[in-house]
Amino acid sequence: MQHVTLNNGLTMPQLGFGVFQVPDEEARSVVTTALETGYRSIDTARIYDNEKGTGLALAESGVPREELFVTTKLWNDDQGYDQALKAFDASLERLGLDYVDLYLIHWPAPKQDAYVDTWKALERIHSEGRAKAIGVSNFTARTLDRLVAETDVVPVLNQIELHPYLSQEAMRAANARHGLLTEAWSPLGQGKELEDPELTALGEKYGKSAAQVVLRWHLQLGNVVIPKSVTPSRIRENFDVFDFELSAEDMDRVGSLDRGGRIGPDPDTMG
Ligand code: NAD
């Protein structure tokens, strides 16, 4: 497993496991499979409604807590200083943990205009050691600039939608300017891009699947990546990406597939 170093000195696995759209009962078995495969970083959120099942799998795994990297996120209707503190306590309790490794604001929700106050609550949680790192998700250049200008702790990363059809060059540069890592959500484009002839051809060239080629592209770009699957063979396949390397030319071939193909909501209007 490769690790990346965050701007607060902590390290995290560059490849993790996401559990979006996994029902709570299933999260327990799916996260167990992921941990058995070797994943140590798990990405959940209050809104996924599976923090309990995820927490049970973590507790039952026997993996020492210090080897795990657990991320959860604050949902839009919990924005605001007091609400954020309460929401964090509730997430921690559902997870059955006494700290998380990373707590994220899920969306900036600019219409609410509460993300600066919300961040101040995250800074407090961080100073209390209950989140080892704090970060953001779906922040745009504008919302990130304002957050950094008006608060004390710089987020460690920005988790954004990023896959070959939406390569987010400008946003990756904006994150880097502030010293944040970029974490890619829907890194496989929710599986919809994997039939692309360019990706299947690259898979054949390297003796790998299109999914593995895409994950390798992320890793070589420096993205933190959190693919999701509920299928054990795919959970293992997505982890088996450390024994080959895309050439510079093939990195460009994947990069050239960008077409502004957003799958999820627009961060300027969401929330
Ligand atoms: P993804 O890009 O990881 O795609 C997952 C889907 O791709 C699977 O459901 C399956 O259909 C397919 N797939 C997975 N592995 C495959 C393989 N090896 N071969 C063929 N098909 C395969 O999409 P995602 O779940 O939306 O994103 C990953 C994680 O990112 C989520 O679980 C969640 O943790 C996070 N996320 C965050 C946000 C956010 O707003 N911060 C939004 C969406 C997702």
Tab-separated table of C-alpha atoms and ligand atoms in Angstrom:
chain	number	residue	atom	x	y	z
A	1	MET	CA	0.000	0.000	0.000
A	2	GLN	CA	1.238	3.476	-0.850
A	3	HIS	CA	0.670	6.290	1.620
A	4	VAL	CA	0.417	10.025	1.137
A	5	THR	CA	1.450	12.668	3.662
A	6	LEU	CA	-1.138	15.264	4.603
A	7	ASN	CA	-0.280	18.918	5.257
A	8	ASN	CA	-0.563	18.272	9.031
A	9	GLY	CA	2.132	15.571	8.897
A	10	LEU	CA	-0.206	12.568	9.155
A	11	THR	CA	-0.159	9.850	6.542
A	12	MET	CA	-3.073	8.054	4.940
A	13	PRO	CA	-3.376	5.170	2.486
A	14	GLN	CA	-3.589	6.500	-1.072
A	15	LEU	CA	-6.158	3.811	-1.923
A	16	GLY	CA	-9.209	3.366	0.270
A	17	PHE	CA	-12.673	1.865	0.129
A	18	GLY	CA	-15.916	3.852	-0.259
A	19	VAL	CA	-19.330	2.703	0.951
A	20	PHE	CA	-21.760	5.117	-0.756
A	21	GLN	CA	-25.131	3.428	-1.477
A	22	VAL	CA	-24.272	0.350	0.597
A	23	PRO	CA	-27.159	-0.413	3.006
A	24	ASP	CA	-26.193	-0.525	6.682
A	25	GLU	CA	-26.697	-4.318	7.017
A	26	GLU	CA	-24.541	-4.947	3.940
A	27	ALA	CA	-21.836	-2.474	5.002
A	28	ARG	CA	-20.798	-4.829	7.781
A	29	SER	CA	-19.956	-7.693	5.408
A	30	VAL	CA	-18.626	-5.529	2.590
A	31	VAL	CA	-16.266	-3.583	4.860
A	32	THR	CA	-15.165	-6.904	6.384
A	33	THR	CA	-14.245	-8.141	2.896
A	34	ALA	CA	-12.373	-4.894	2.208
A	35	LEU	CA	-10.390	-5.165	5.443
A	36	GLU	CA	-9.583	-8.826	4.734
A	37	THR	CA	-8.356	-7.787	1.286
A	38	GLY	CA	-5.969	-5.282	2.868
A	39	TYR	CA	-7.781	-1.934	2.605
A	40	ARG	CA	-7.187	0.129	5.734
A	41	SER	CA	-8.914	3.376	4.754
A	42	ILE	CA	-12.725	3.434	4.768
A	43	ASP	CA	-14.828	6.356	3.525
A	44	THR	CA	-18.366	6.728	4.870
A	45	ALA	CA	-20.700	9.657	5.651
A	46	ARG	CA	-23.682	10.382	7.847
A	47	ILE	CA	-25.922	10.569	4.774
A	48	TYR	CA	-24.893	7.058	3.610
A	49	ASP	CA	-26.721	5.735	6.664
A	50	ASN	CA	-24.173	2.961	7.156
A	51	GLU	CA	-21.866	4.270	9.877
A	52	LYS	CA	-23.169	1.577	12.250
A	53	GLY	CA	-22.500	-1.355	9.942
A	54	THR	CA	-19.134	0.123	9.021
A	55	GLY	CA	-18.226	0.542	12.694
A	56	LEU	CA	-19.211	-3.055	13.488
A	57	ALA	CA	-16.963	-4.363	10.726
A	58	LEU	CA	-14.079	-2.223	12.003
A	59	ALA	CA	-14.573	-3.467	15.566
A	60	GLU	CA	-14.873	-7.120	14.563
A	61	SER	CA	-11.893	-7.067	12.197
A	62	GLY	CA	-9.228	-7.291	14.859
A	63	VAL	CA	-7.214	-4.708	12.909
A	64	PRO	CA	-5.531	-2.404	15.458
A	65	ARG	CA	-7.208	1.010	15.529
A	66	GLU	CA	-3.956	2.807	14.704
A	67	GLU	CA	-3.718	0.887	11.413
A	68	LEU	CA	-7.162	2.052	10.312
A	69	PHE	CA	-7.983	5.354	8.626
A	70	VAL	CA	-11.673	6.176	9.030
A	71	THR	CA	-13.333	9.069	7.239
A	72	THR	CA	-16.869	10.329	7.743
A	73	LYS	CA	-18.642	13.493	6.639
A	74	LEU	CA	-20.970	16.155	7.950
A	75	TRP	CA	-24.237	16.394	5.993
A	76	ASN	CA	-25.694	19.633	4.653
A	77	ASP	CA	-28.519	19.919	7.178
A	78	ASP	CA	-25.955	19.754	10.009
A	79	GLN	CA	-24.119	22.900	8.886
A	80	GLY	CA	-23.564	25.608	11.511
A	81	TYR	CA	-21.282	25.626	14.575
A	82	ASP	CA	-23.522	23.973	17.192
A	83	GLN	CA	-25.202	21.566	14.796
A	84	ALA	CA	-21.819	20.429	13.504
A	85	LEU	CA	-20.584	19.613	17.012
A	86	LYS	CA	-23.735	17.559	17.642
A	87	ALA	CA	-23.570	15.827	14.269
A	88	PHE	CA	-19.969	14.831	14.902
A	89	ASP	CA	-20.817	13.301	18.287
A	90	ALA	CA	-23.631	11.307	16.694
A	91	SER	CA	-21.401	10.019	13.885
A	92	LEU	CA	-18.718	8.980	16.352
A	93	GLU	CA	-21.280	7.129	18.420
A	94	ARG	CA	-22.745	5.291	15.426
A	95	LEU	CA	-19.232	4.312	14.336
A	96	GLY	CA	-18.448	3.131	17.865
A	97	LEU	CA	-15.154	5.042	17.816
A	98	ASP	CA	-13.586	7.615	20.083
A	99	TYR	CA	-11.956	9.443	17.183
A	100	VAL	CA	-12.071	9.506	13.403
A	101	ASP	CA	-9.012	9.987	11.277
A	102	LEU	CA	-10.670	12.449	8.930
A	103	TYR	CA	-13.869	14.480	9.194
A	104	LEU	CA	-15.110	16.290	6.095
A	105	ILE	CA	-17.718	18.942	5.333
A	106	HIS	CA	-19.641	16.995	2.671
A	107	TRP	CA	-20.698	19.989	0.503
A	108	PRO	CA	-20.012	23.724	0.851
A	109	ALA	CA	-23.756	24.438	0.380
A	110	PRO	CA	-23.003	28.097	-0.447
A	111	LYS	CA	-26.679	29.110	-0.352
A	112	GLN	CA	-26.689	28.358	3.397
A	113	ASP	CA	-23.543	30.456	3.825
A	114	ALA	CA	-22.620	28.443	6.919
A	115	TYR	CA	-19.467	26.594	5.877
A	116	VAL	CA	-17.084	29.016	7.616
A	117	ASP	CA	-18.885	28.595	10.964
A	118	THR	CA	-19.142	24.872	10.355
A	119	TRP	CA	-15.400	24.724	9.743
A	120	LYS	CA	-14.763	26.474	13.073
A	121	ALA	CA	-16.589	23.587	14.777
A	122	LEU	CA	-14.378	21.137	12.883
A	123	GLU	CA	-11.316	23.092	14.048
A	124	ARG	CA	-12.511	22.627	17.628
A	125	ILE	CA	-13.109	18.887	17.118
A	126	HIS	CA	-9.625	18.665	15.623
A	127	SER	CA	-8.021	20.553	18.523
A	128	GLU	CA	-9.698	18.113	20.916
A	129	GLY	CA	-8.075	15.218	19.056
A	130	ARG	CA	-11.413	13.684	18.138
A	131	ALA	CA	-10.669	14.079	14.425
A	132	LYS	CA	-6.988	13.600	13.629
A	133	ALA	CA	-7.454	15.561	10.425
A	134	ILE	CA	-10.207	17.741	8.967
A	135	GLY	CA	-11.009	18.430	5.359
A	136	VAL	CA	-13.653	19.347	2.838
A	137	SER	CA	-15.535	17.786	-0.016
A	138	ASN	CA	-16.967	19.312	-3.176
A	139	PHE	CA	-15.405	22.700	-2.476
A	140	THR	CA	-14.938	24.929	-5.519
A	141	ALA	CA	-12.019	27.328	-6.007
A	142	ARG	CA	-14.205	30.170	-4.692
A	143	THR	CA	-15.485	28.405	-1.568
A	144	LEU	CA	-12.022	27.017	-0.813
A	145	ASP	CA	-10.350	30.431	-1.173
A	146	ARG	CA	-12.832	31.940	1.267
A	147	LEU	CA	-12.509	29.100	3.773
A	148	VAL	CA	-8.733	29.341	3.814
A	149	ALA	CA	-8.817	33.156	4.079
A	150	GLU	CA	-11.273	33.253	6.995
A	151	THR	CA	-10.177	30.338	9.194
A	152	ASP	CA	-7.032	29.024	10.897
A	153	VAL	CA	-6.597	25.364	9.947
A	154	VAL	CA	-6.071	24.552	6.258
A	155	PRO	CA	-8.084	21.469	5.196
A	156	VAL	CA	-5.884	18.434	4.533
A	157	LEU	CA	-7.747	17.485	1.382
A	158	ASN	CA	-10.697	18.242	-0.856
A	159	GLN	CA	-12.706	15.183	-1.917
A	160	ILE	CA	-14.193	15.935	-5.352
A	161	GLU	CA	-15.868	14.099	-8.207
A	162	LEU	CA	-13.005	12.996	-10.445
A	163	HIS	CA	-12.759	10.274	-13.092
A	164	PRO	CA	-11.465	10.070	-16.669
A	165	TYR	CA	-14.503	11.883	-18.148
A	166	LEU	CA	-14.145	14.640	-15.505
A	167	SER	CA	-10.450	15.031	-14.816
A	168	GLN	CA	-10.784	18.301	-12.841
A	169	GLU	CA	-7.423	19.764	-13.832
A	170	ALA	CA	-8.292	23.272	-12.630
A	171	MET	CA	-9.656	22.099	-9.289
A	172	ARG	CA	-6.671	19.830	-8.673
A	173	ALA	CA	-4.428	22.855	-9.272
A	174	ALA	CA	-6.542	24.992	-6.897
A	175	ASN	CA	-6.248	22.328	-4.185
A	176	ALA	CA	-2.488	22.087	-4.702
A	177	ARG	CA	-2.101	25.881	-4.491
A	178	HIS	CA	-3.518	25.735	-0.964
A	179	GLY	CA	-1.436	22.661	-0.041
A	180	LEU	CA	-4.401	20.261	-0.063
A	181	LEU	CA	-4.413	16.810	-1.563
A	182	THR	CA	-7.138	15.888	-4.019
A	183	GLU	CA	-9.264	12.870	-3.158
A	184	ALA	CA	-11.301	11.439	-6.047
A	185	TRP	CA	-14.899	10.382	-5.493
A	186	SER	CA	-16.630	8.178	-8.048
A	187	PRO	CA	-13.084	7.446	-9.256
A	188	LEU	CA	-14.414	4.815	-11.675
A	189	GLY	CA	-17.176	7.110	-12.929
A	190	GLN	CA	-19.534	4.716	-11.096
A	191	GLY	CA	-18.470	2.039	-13.569
A	192	LYS	CA	-20.071	3.777	-16.537
A	193	GLU	CA	-16.823	4.757	-18.246
A	194	LEU	CA	-15.171	1.368	-18.038
A	195	GLU	CA	-16.452	0.296	-21.465
A	196	ASP	CA	-14.635	3.195	-23.115
A	197	PRO	CA	-12.572	1.645	-25.961
A	198	GLU	CA	-9.485	3.630	-24.960
A	199	LEU	CA	-9.637	2.216	-21.418
A	200	THR	CA	-10.344	-1.361	-22.501
A	201	ALA	CA	-7.444	-1.143	-24.998
A	202	LEU	CA	-5.127	0.068	-22.236
A	203	GLY	CA	-6.355	-2.775	-20.029
A	204	GLU	CA	-5.392	-5.284	-22.727
A	205	LYS	CA	-2.000	-3.636	-23.187
A	206	TYR	CA	-1.119	-3.942	-19.483
A	207	GLY	CA	-2.919	-7.247	-18.821
A	208	LYS	CA	-5.219	-5.428	-16.391
A	209	SER	CA	-8.888	-4.430	-16.327
A	210	ALA	CA	-10.114	-0.988	-17.363
A	211	ALA	CA	-10.955	-0.336	-13.690
A	212	GLN	CA	-7.367	-1.098	-12.679
A	213	VAL	CA	-6.027	1.196	-15.412
A	214	VAL	CA	-8.247	4.029	-14.161
A	215	LEU	CA	-7.190	3.505	-10.541
A	216	ARG	CA	-3.542	3.455	-11.608
A	217	TRP	CA	-4.092	6.744	-13.468
A	218	HIS	CA	-5.429	8.313	-10.258
A	219	LEU	CA	-2.550	7.019	-8.154
A	220	GLN	CA	0.048	8.283	-10.605
A	221	LEU	CA	-1.653	11.715	-10.697
A	222	GLY	CA	-1.266	11.814	-6.907
A	223	ASN	CA	-4.974	11.526	-6.125
A	224	VAL	CA	-6.221	9.736	-3.055
A	225	VAL	CA	-8.795	7.286	-4.375
A	226	ILE	CA	-11.749	5.458	-2.779
A	227	PRO	CA	-13.426	3.056	-5.240
A	228	LYS	CA	-16.567	1.244	-4.146
A	229	SER	CA	-17.796	-2.231	-4.938
A	230	VAL	CA	-19.987	-4.753	-3.133
A	231	THR	CA	-18.628	-7.647	-5.219
A	232	PRO	CA	-15.747	-9.451	-3.451
A	233	SER	CA	-13.843	-10.199	-6.682
A	234	ARG	CA	-14.011	-6.520	-7.695
A	235	ILE	CA	-13.064	-5.365	-4.194
A	236	ARG	CA	-9.904	-7.446	-4.615
A	237	GLU	CA	-9.375	-6.386	-8.246
A	238	ASN	CA	-9.506	-2.714	-7.280
A	239	PHE	CA	-6.826	-3.321	-4.647
A	240	ASP	CA	-4.485	-5.083	-7.062
A	241	VAL	CA	-3.023	-1.978	-8.688
A	242	PHE	CA	0.467	-1.721	-7.275
A	243	ASP	CA	2.320	-4.053	-9.645
A	244	PHE	CA	2.232	-2.047	-12.872
A	245	GLU	CA	2.784	1.494	-14.056
A	246	LEU	CA	1.215	3.488	-16.891
A	247	SER	CA	3.696	5.188	-19.225
A	248	ALA	CA	3.613	9.001	-19.477
A	249	GLU	CA	1.998	8.625	-22.887
A	250	ASP	CA	-0.727	6.347	-21.536
A	251	MET	CA	-1.349	8.728	-18.626
A	252	ASP	CA	-2.041	11.361	-21.297
A	253	ARG	CA	-4.329	8.978	-23.196
A	254	VAL	CA	-6.499	8.593	-20.093
A	255	GLY	CA	-6.268	12.334	-19.372
A	256	SER	CA	-7.455	13.145	-22.898
A	257	LEU	CA	-10.823	11.439	-22.246
A	258	ASP	CA	-12.015	14.440	-20.197
A	259	ARG	CA	-15.308	15.846	-21.469
A	260	GLY	CA	-16.689	17.660	-18.446
A	261	GLY	CA	-18.795	14.576	-17.719
A	262	ARG	CA	-20.153	15.351	-14.282
A	263	ILE	CA	-22.292	12.569	-12.741
A	264	GLY	CA	-23.158	14.143	-9.396
A	265	PRO	CA	-24.680	17.480	-8.357
A	266	ASP	CA	-23.189	20.896	-9.054
A	267	PRO	CA	-21.391	22.087	-5.871
A	268	ASP	CA	-22.577	25.673	-6.460
A	269	THR	CA	-26.243	24.720	-6.118
A	270	MET	CA	-26.193	21.566	-3.953
A	271	GLY	CA	-27.428	21.912	-0.388
B	1	NAD	P1	-17.127	4.437	-8.118
B	1	NAD	O1	-16.577	5.288	-9.199
B	1	NAD	O2	-16.253	3.927	-7.050
B	1	NAD	O3	-17.903	3.263	-8.835
B	1	NAD	C1	-18.500	2.228	-8.137
B	1	NAD	C2	-19.255	1.336	-9.113
B	1	NAD	O4	-18.406	0.967	-10.192
B	1	NAD	C3	-19.710	0.039	-8.466
B	1	NAD	O5	-20.950	0.199	-7.855
B	1	NAD	C4	-19.733	-0.900	-9.643
B	1	NAD	O6	-20.940	-0.747	-10.359
B	1	NAD	C5	-18.599	-0.418	-10.505
B	1	NAD	N1	-17.318	-1.101	-10.251
B	1	NAD	C6	-16.537	-1.051	-9.148
B	1	NAD	N2	-15.434	-1.778	-9.300
B	1	NAD	C7	-15.487	-2.299	-10.541
B	1	NAD	C8	-14.628	-3.144	-11.287
B	1	NAD	N3	-13.479	-3.577	-10.788
B	1	NAD	N4	-15.016	-3.485	-12.539
B	1	NAD	C9	-16.172	-3.049	-13.065
B	1	NAD	N5	-17.029	-2.246	-12.413
B	1	NAD	C10	-16.687	-1.870	-11.161
B	1	NAD	O7	-18.390	5.258	-7.513
B	1	NAD	P2	-18.907	5.765	-6.099
B	1	NAD	O8	-19.318	4.676	-5.215
B	1	NAD	O9	-19.917	6.822	-6.435
B	1	NAD	O10	-17.655	6.527	-5.479
B	1	NAD	C11	-16.714	5.907	-4.621
B	1	NAD	C12	-16.783	6.467	-3.237
B	1	NAD	O11	-16.622	7.880	-3.256
B	1	NAD	C13	-18.166	6.295	-2.579
B	1	NAD	O12	-18.381	4.984	-2.129
B	1	NAD	C14	-18.086	7.308	-1.472
B	1	NAD	O13	-17.312	6.795	-0.414
B	1	NAD	C15	-17.368	8.444	-2.174
B	1	NAD	N6	-18.313	9.455	-2.720
B	1	NAD	C16	-18.271	10.709	-2.180
B	1	NAD	C17	-19.129	11.691	-2.641
B	1	NAD	C18	-19.040	13.062	-2.060
B	1	NAD	O14	-19.895	13.893	-2.354
B	1	NAD	N7	-18.054	13.357	-1.255
B	1	NAD	C19	-20.063	11.407	-3.662
B	1	NAD	C20	-20.085	10.116	-4.188
B	1	NAD	C21	-19.189	9.171	-3.725
